[in-house]
Amino acid sequence: QLQLVESGGGLVQPGGSLRLSCTAAGFTLDGVAIGWFRQAPGQEREGVSCIASNGGTTNYRYSVEGRFTISRDDGKNTFYLQMNSLEPDDTAVYYCAAGGIADYFCLSKETYAYWGQGIQVTVSS
């Protein structure tokens, strides 16, 4: 069965950190685009960060650049989103995504074939 399984969300105070993980089952992440998206209530799903299918290009949403870092562990077929200096506006359901080819710009939802189940991240005092 082809799927992505997320973990690591939760409640954190402003200024805190969380790390999200996404593990692929049934297919390899090698050679495809991987990314993180988020959706707040009443808003469109938006791209947060991604690694292009060429493996070397990363994209970040402007509002998270310098605070969030995407990384991967090919040996575990897993990728991560390290989120530091979290702000209340980061509150959303976060989705990981994989599959598809995007050599440079990879923050488009239409690029991705597979999606995680979504995980809640809440930033609040």
PDB file of N, CA, C and O in Angstrom, residues 79-117:
ATOM      1  N   PHE A  79      11.289  12.068   5.558  1.00  0.00           N
ATOM      2  CA  PHE A  79      11.734  13.444   5.534  1.00  0.00           C
ATOM      3  C   PHE A  79      11.091  14.205   6.676  1.00  0.00           C
ATOM      4  O   PHE A  79      10.130  13.731   7.297  1.00  0.00           O
ATOM      5  N   TYR A  80      11.667  15.371   6.954  1.00  0.00           N
ATOM      6  CA  TYR A  80      11.354  16.092   8.178  1.00  0.00           C
ATOM      7  C   TYR A  80      11.103  17.570   7.901  1.00  0.00           C
ATOM      8  O   TYR A  80      11.559  18.124   6.903  1.00  0.00           O
ATOM      9  N   LEU A  81      10.410  18.198   8.837  1.00  0.00           N
ATOM     10  CA  LEU A  81      10.301  19.651   8.853  1.00  0.00           C
ATOM     11  C   LEU A  81      10.613  20.106  10.276  1.00  0.00           C
ATOM     12  O   LEU A  81       9.820  19.863  11.183  1.00  0.00           O
ATOM     13  N   GLN A  82      11.771  20.708  10.447  1.00  0.00           N
ATOM     14  CA  GLN A  82      12.133  21.294  11.727  1.00  0.00           C
ATOM     15  C   GLN A  82      11.594  22.708  11.775  1.00  0.00           C
ATOM     16  O   GLN A  82      11.924  23.531  10.923  1.00  0.00           O
ATOM     17  N   MET A  83      10.764  22.985  12.771  1.00  0.00           N
ATOM     18  CA  MET A  83      10.110  24.291  12.885  1.00  0.00           C
ATOM     19  C   MET A  83      10.578  24.964  14.177  1.00  0.00           C
ATOM     20  O   MET A  83      10.311  24.458  15.266  1.00  0.00           O
ATOM     21  N   ASN A  84      11.272  26.063  14.041  1.00  0.00           N
ATOM     22  CA  ASN A  84      11.762  26.829  15.178  1.00  0.00           C
ATOM     23  C   ASN A  84      11.085  28.191  15.223  1.00  0.00           C
ATOM     24  O   ASN A  84      10.499  28.638  14.235  1.00  0.00           O
ATOM     25  N   SER A  85      11.195  28.854  16.359  1.00  0.00           N
ATOM     26  CA  SER A  85      10.621  30.197  16.536  1.00  0.00           C
ATOM     27  C   SER A  85       9.175  30.244  16.052  1.00  0.00           C
ATOM     28  O   SER A  85       8.768  31.145  15.313  1.00  0.00           O
ATOM     29  N   LEU A  86       8.404  29.273  16.478  1.00  0.00           N
ATOM     30  CA  LEU A  86       7.018  29.167  16.006  1.00  0.00           C
ATOM     31  C   LEU A  86       6.188  30.355  16.448  1.00  0.00           C
ATOM     32  O   LEU A  86       6.360  30.892  17.563  1.00  0.00           O
ATOM     33  N   GLU A  87       5.266  30.731  15.586  1.00  0.00           N
ATOM     34  CA  GLU A  87       4.379  31.870  15.808  1.00  0.00           C
ATOM     35  C   GLU A  87       2.934  31.392  15.756  1.00  0.00           C
ATOM     36  O   GLU A  87       2.643  30.377  15.102  1.00  0.00           O
ATOM     37  N   PRO A  88       2.015  32.134  16.376  1.00  0.00           N
ATOM     38  CA  PRO A  88       0.592  31.735  16.307  1.00  0.00           C
ATOM     39  C   PRO A  88       0.088  31.571  14.867  1.00  0.00           C
ATOM     40  O   PRO A  88      -0.745  30.694  14.610  1.00  0.00           O
ATOM     41  N   ASP A  89       0.617  32.365  13.932  1.00  0.00           N
ATOM     42  CA  ASP A  89       0.175  32.244  12.535  1.00  0.00           C
ATOM     43  C   ASP A  89       0.631  30.940  11.882  1.00  0.00           C
ATOM     44  O   ASP A  89       0.189  30.624  10.770  1.00  0.00           O
ATOM     45  N   ASP A  90       1.497  30.195  12.540  1.00  0.00           N
ATOM     46  CA  ASP A  90       1.905  28.887  12.021  1.00  0.00           C
ATOM     47  C   ASP A  90       0.897  27.792  12.362  1.00  0.00           C
ATOM     48  O   ASP A  90       1.033  26.659  11.898  1.00  0.00           O
ATOM     49  N   THR A  91      -0.090  28.120  13.155  1.00  0.00           N
ATOM     50  CA  THR A  91      -1.107  27.139  13.535  1.00  0.00           C
ATOM     51  C   THR A  91      -1.882  26.677  12.310  1.00  0.00           C
ATOM     52  O   THR A  91      -2.416  27.493  11.552  1.00  0.00           O
ATOM     53  N   ALA A  92      -1.919  25.362  12.113  1.00  0.00           N
ATOM     54  CA  ALA A  92      -2.593  24.788  10.944  1.00  0.00           C
ATOM     55  C   ALA A  92      -2.500  23.272  11.026  1.00  0.00           C
ATOM     56  O   ALA A  92      -1.783  22.720  11.871  1.00  0.00           O
ATOM     57  N   VAL A  93      -3.206  22.608  10.132  1.00  0.00           N
ATOM     58  CA  VAL A  93      -2.964  21.190   9.878  1.00  0.00           C
ATOM     59  C   VAL A  93      -1.864  21.111   8.825  1.00  0.00           C
ATOM     60  O   VAL A  93      -1.973  21.733   7.765  1.00  0.00           O
ATOM     61  N   TYR A  94      -0.829  20.352   9.141  1.00  0.00           N
ATOM     62  CA  TYR A  94       0.314  20.211   8.241  1.00  0.00           C
ATOM     63  C   TYR A  94       0.225  18.872   7.518  1.00  0.00           C
ATOM     64  O   TYR A  94      -0.048  17.830   8.128  1.00  0.00           O
ATOM     65  N   TYR A  95       0.487  18.918   6.217  1.00  0.00           N
ATOM     66  CA  TYR A  95       0.444  17.734   5.368  1.00  0.00           C
ATOM     67  C   TYR A  95       1.801  17.534   4.702  1.00  0.00           C
ATOM     68  O   TYR A  95       2.372  18.490   4.167  1.00  0.00           O
ATOM     69  N   CYS A  96       2.273  16.300   4.706  1.00  0.00           N
ATOM     70  CA  CYS A  96       3.434  16.008   3.879  1.00  0.00           C
ATOM     71  C   CYS A  96       2.943  15.483   2.527  1.00  0.00           C
ATOM     72  O   CYS A  96       1.812  14.978   2.408  1.00  0.00           O
ATOM     73  N   ALA A  97       3.785  15.621   1.520  1.00  0.00           N
ATOM     74  CA  ALA A  97       3.420  15.213   0.169  1.00  0.00           C
ATOM     75  C   ALA A  97       4.666  14.720  -0.545  1.00  0.00           C
ATOM     76  O   ALA A  97       5.779  15.173  -0.266  1.00  0.00           O
ATOM     77  N   ALA A  98       4.467  13.802  -1.481  1.00  0.00           N
ATOM     78  CA  ALA A  98       5.600  13.234  -2.218  1.00  0.00           C
ATOM     79  C   ALA A  98       5.123  12.735  -3.576  1.00  0.00           C
ATOM     80  O   ALA A  98       3.937  12.519  -3.811  1.00  0.00           O
ATOM     81  N   GLY A  99       6.100  12.492  -4.445  1.00  0.00           N
ATOM     82  CA  GLY A  99       5.786  11.984  -5.776  1.00  0.00           C
ATOM     83  C   GLY A  99       5.732  13.115  -6.776  1.00  0.00           C
ATOM     84  O   GLY A  99       5.570  14.263  -6.412  1.00  0.00           O
ATOM     85  N   GLY A 100       5.901  12.828  -8.028  1.00  0.00           N
ATOM     86  CA  GLY A 100       5.883  13.855  -9.048  1.00  0.00           C
ATOM     87  C   GLY A 100       7.259  14.414  -9.309  1.00  0.00           C
ATOM     88  O   GLY A 100       8.182  14.242  -8.515  1.00  0.00           O
ATOM     89  N   ILE A 101       7.356  15.096 -10.423  1.00  0.00           N
ATOM     90  CA  ILE A 101       8.626  15.659 -10.861  1.00  0.00           C
ATOM     91  C   ILE A 101       8.525  17.178 -10.889  1.00  0.00           C
ATOM     92  O   ILE A 101       7.631  17.734 -11.528  1.00  0.00           O
ATOM     93  N   ALA A 102       9.425  17.822 -10.163  1.00  0.00           N
ATOM     94  CA  ALA A 102       9.517  19.282 -10.168  1.00  0.00           C
ATOM     95  C   ALA A 102      10.983  19.596  -9.930  1.00  0.00           C
ATOM     96  O   ALA A 102      11.487  19.437  -8.825  1.00  0.00           O
ATOM     97  N   ASP A 103      11.647  20.031 -10.970  1.00  0.00           N
ATOM     98  CA  ASP A 103      13.096  20.180 -10.874  1.00  0.00           C
ATOM     99  C   ASP A 103      13.534  21.382 -10.059  1.00  0.00           C
ATOM    100  O   ASP A 103      14.612  21.359  -9.470  1.00  0.00           O
ATOM    101  N   TYR A 104      12.723  22.445 -10.031  1.00  0.00           N
ATOM    102  CA  TYR A 104      13.173  23.636  -9.314  1.00  0.00           C
ATOM    103  C   TYR A 104      12.096  24.201  -8.381  1.00  0.00           C
ATOM    104  O   TYR A 104      12.307  24.319  -7.198  1.00  0.00           O
ATOM    105  N   PHE A 105      10.934  24.554  -8.921  1.00  0.00           N
ATOM    106  CA  PHE A 105       9.861  25.055  -8.074  1.00  0.00           C
ATOM    107  C   PHE A 105       8.971  23.882  -7.690  1.00  0.00           C
ATOM    108  O   PHE A 105       8.414  23.201  -8.547  1.00  0.00           O
ATOM    109  N   CYS A 106       8.832  23.643  -6.389  1.00  0.00           N
ATOM    110  CA  CYS A 106       8.121  22.440  -5.938  1.00  0.00           C
ATOM    111  C   CYS A 106       7.052  22.746  -4.907  1.00  0.00           C
ATOM    112  O   CYS A 106       6.620  21.846  -4.182  1.00  0.00           O
ATOM    113  N   LEU A 107       6.584  23.986  -4.808  1.00  0.00           N
ATOM    114  CA  LEU A 107       5.558  24.340  -3.824  1.00  0.00           C
ATOM    115  C   LEU A 107       4.150  24.353  -4.400  1.00  0.00           C
ATOM    116  O   LEU A 107       3.233  24.881  -3.759  1.00  0.00           O
ATOM    117  N   SER A 108       3.968  23.766  -5.555  1.00  0.00           N
ATOM    118  CA  SER A 108       2.626  23.664  -6.124  1.00  0.00           C
ATOM    119  C   SER A 108       1.970  22.357  -5.698  1.00  0.00           C
ATOM    120  O   SER A 108       2.566  21.289  -5.822  1.00  0.00           O
ATOM    121  N   LYS A 109       0.735  22.427  -5.209  1.00  0.00           N
ATOM    122  CA  LYS A 109       0.021  21.219  -4.775  1.00  0.00           C
ATOM    123  C   LYS A 109      -0.113  20.208  -5.906  1.00  0.00           C
ATOM    124  O   LYS A 109      -0.095  18.994  -5.665  1.00  0.00           O
ATOM    125  N   GLU A 110      -0.239  20.703  -7.124  1.00  0.00           N
ATOM    126  CA  GLU A 110      -0.514  19.820  -8.264  1.00  0.00           C
ATOM    127  C   GLU A 110       0.681  18.924  -8.595  1.00  0.00           C
ATOM    128  O   GLU A 110       0.529  17.960  -9.346  1.00  0.00           O
ATOM    129  N   THR A 111       1.836  19.224  -8.041  1.00  0.00           N
ATOM    130  CA  THR A 111       3.019  18.407  -8.312  1.00  0.00           C
ATOM    131  C   THR A 111       2.895  17.009  -7.709  1.00  0.00           C
ATOM    132  O   THR A 111       3.443  16.048  -8.232  1.00  0.00           O
ATOM    133  N   TYR A 112       2.144  16.899  -6.600  1.00  0.00           N
ATOM    134  CA  TYR A 112       2.267  15.727  -5.735  1.00  0.00           C
ATOM    135  C   TYR A 112       1.189  14.680  -5.935  1.00  0.00           C
ATOM    136  O   TYR A 112       0.015  15.002  -6.072  1.00  0.00           O
ATOM    137  N   ALA A 113       1.625  13.406  -5.919  1.00  0.00           N
ATOM    138  CA  ALA A 113       0.726  12.284  -6.102  1.00  0.00           C
ATOM    139  C   ALA A 113       0.229  11.701  -4.777  1.00  0.00           C
ATOM    140  O   ALA A 113      -0.870  11.148  -4.716  1.00  0.00           O
ATOM    141  N   TYR A 114       1.049  11.810  -3.739  1.00  0.00           N
ATOM    142  CA  TYR A 114       0.714  11.164  -2.468  1.00  0.00           C
ATOM    143  C   TYR A 114       0.720  12.204  -1.343  1.00  0.00           C
ATOM    144  O   TYR A 114       1.579  13.089  -1.317  1.00  0.00           O
ATOM    145  N   TRP A 115      -0.220  12.022  -0.414  1.00  0.00           N
ATOM    146  CA  TRP A 115      -0.371  12.961   0.686  1.00  0.00           C
ATOM    147  C   TRP A 115      -0.483  12.208   2.005  1.00  0.00           C
ATOM    148  O   TRP A 115      -1.084  11.118   2.071  1.00  0.00           O
ATOM    149  N   GLY A 116       0.088  12.815   3.058  1.00  0.00           N
ATOM    150  CA  GLY A 116      -0.106  12.290   4.395  1.00  0.00           C
ATOM    151  C   GLY A 116      -1.497  12.608   4.907  1.00  0.00           C
ATOM    152  O   GLY A 116      -2.275  13.315   4.260  1.00  0.00           O
ATOM    153  N   GLN A 117      -1.792  12.096   6.090  1.00  0.00           N
ATOM    154  CA  GLN A 117      -3.136  12.217   6.657  1.00  0.00           C
ATOM    155  C   GLN A 117      -3.377  13.582   7.280  1.00  0.00           C
ATOM    156  O   GLN A 117      -4.516  13.944   7.583  1.00  0.00           O
TER     157      GLN A 117
END
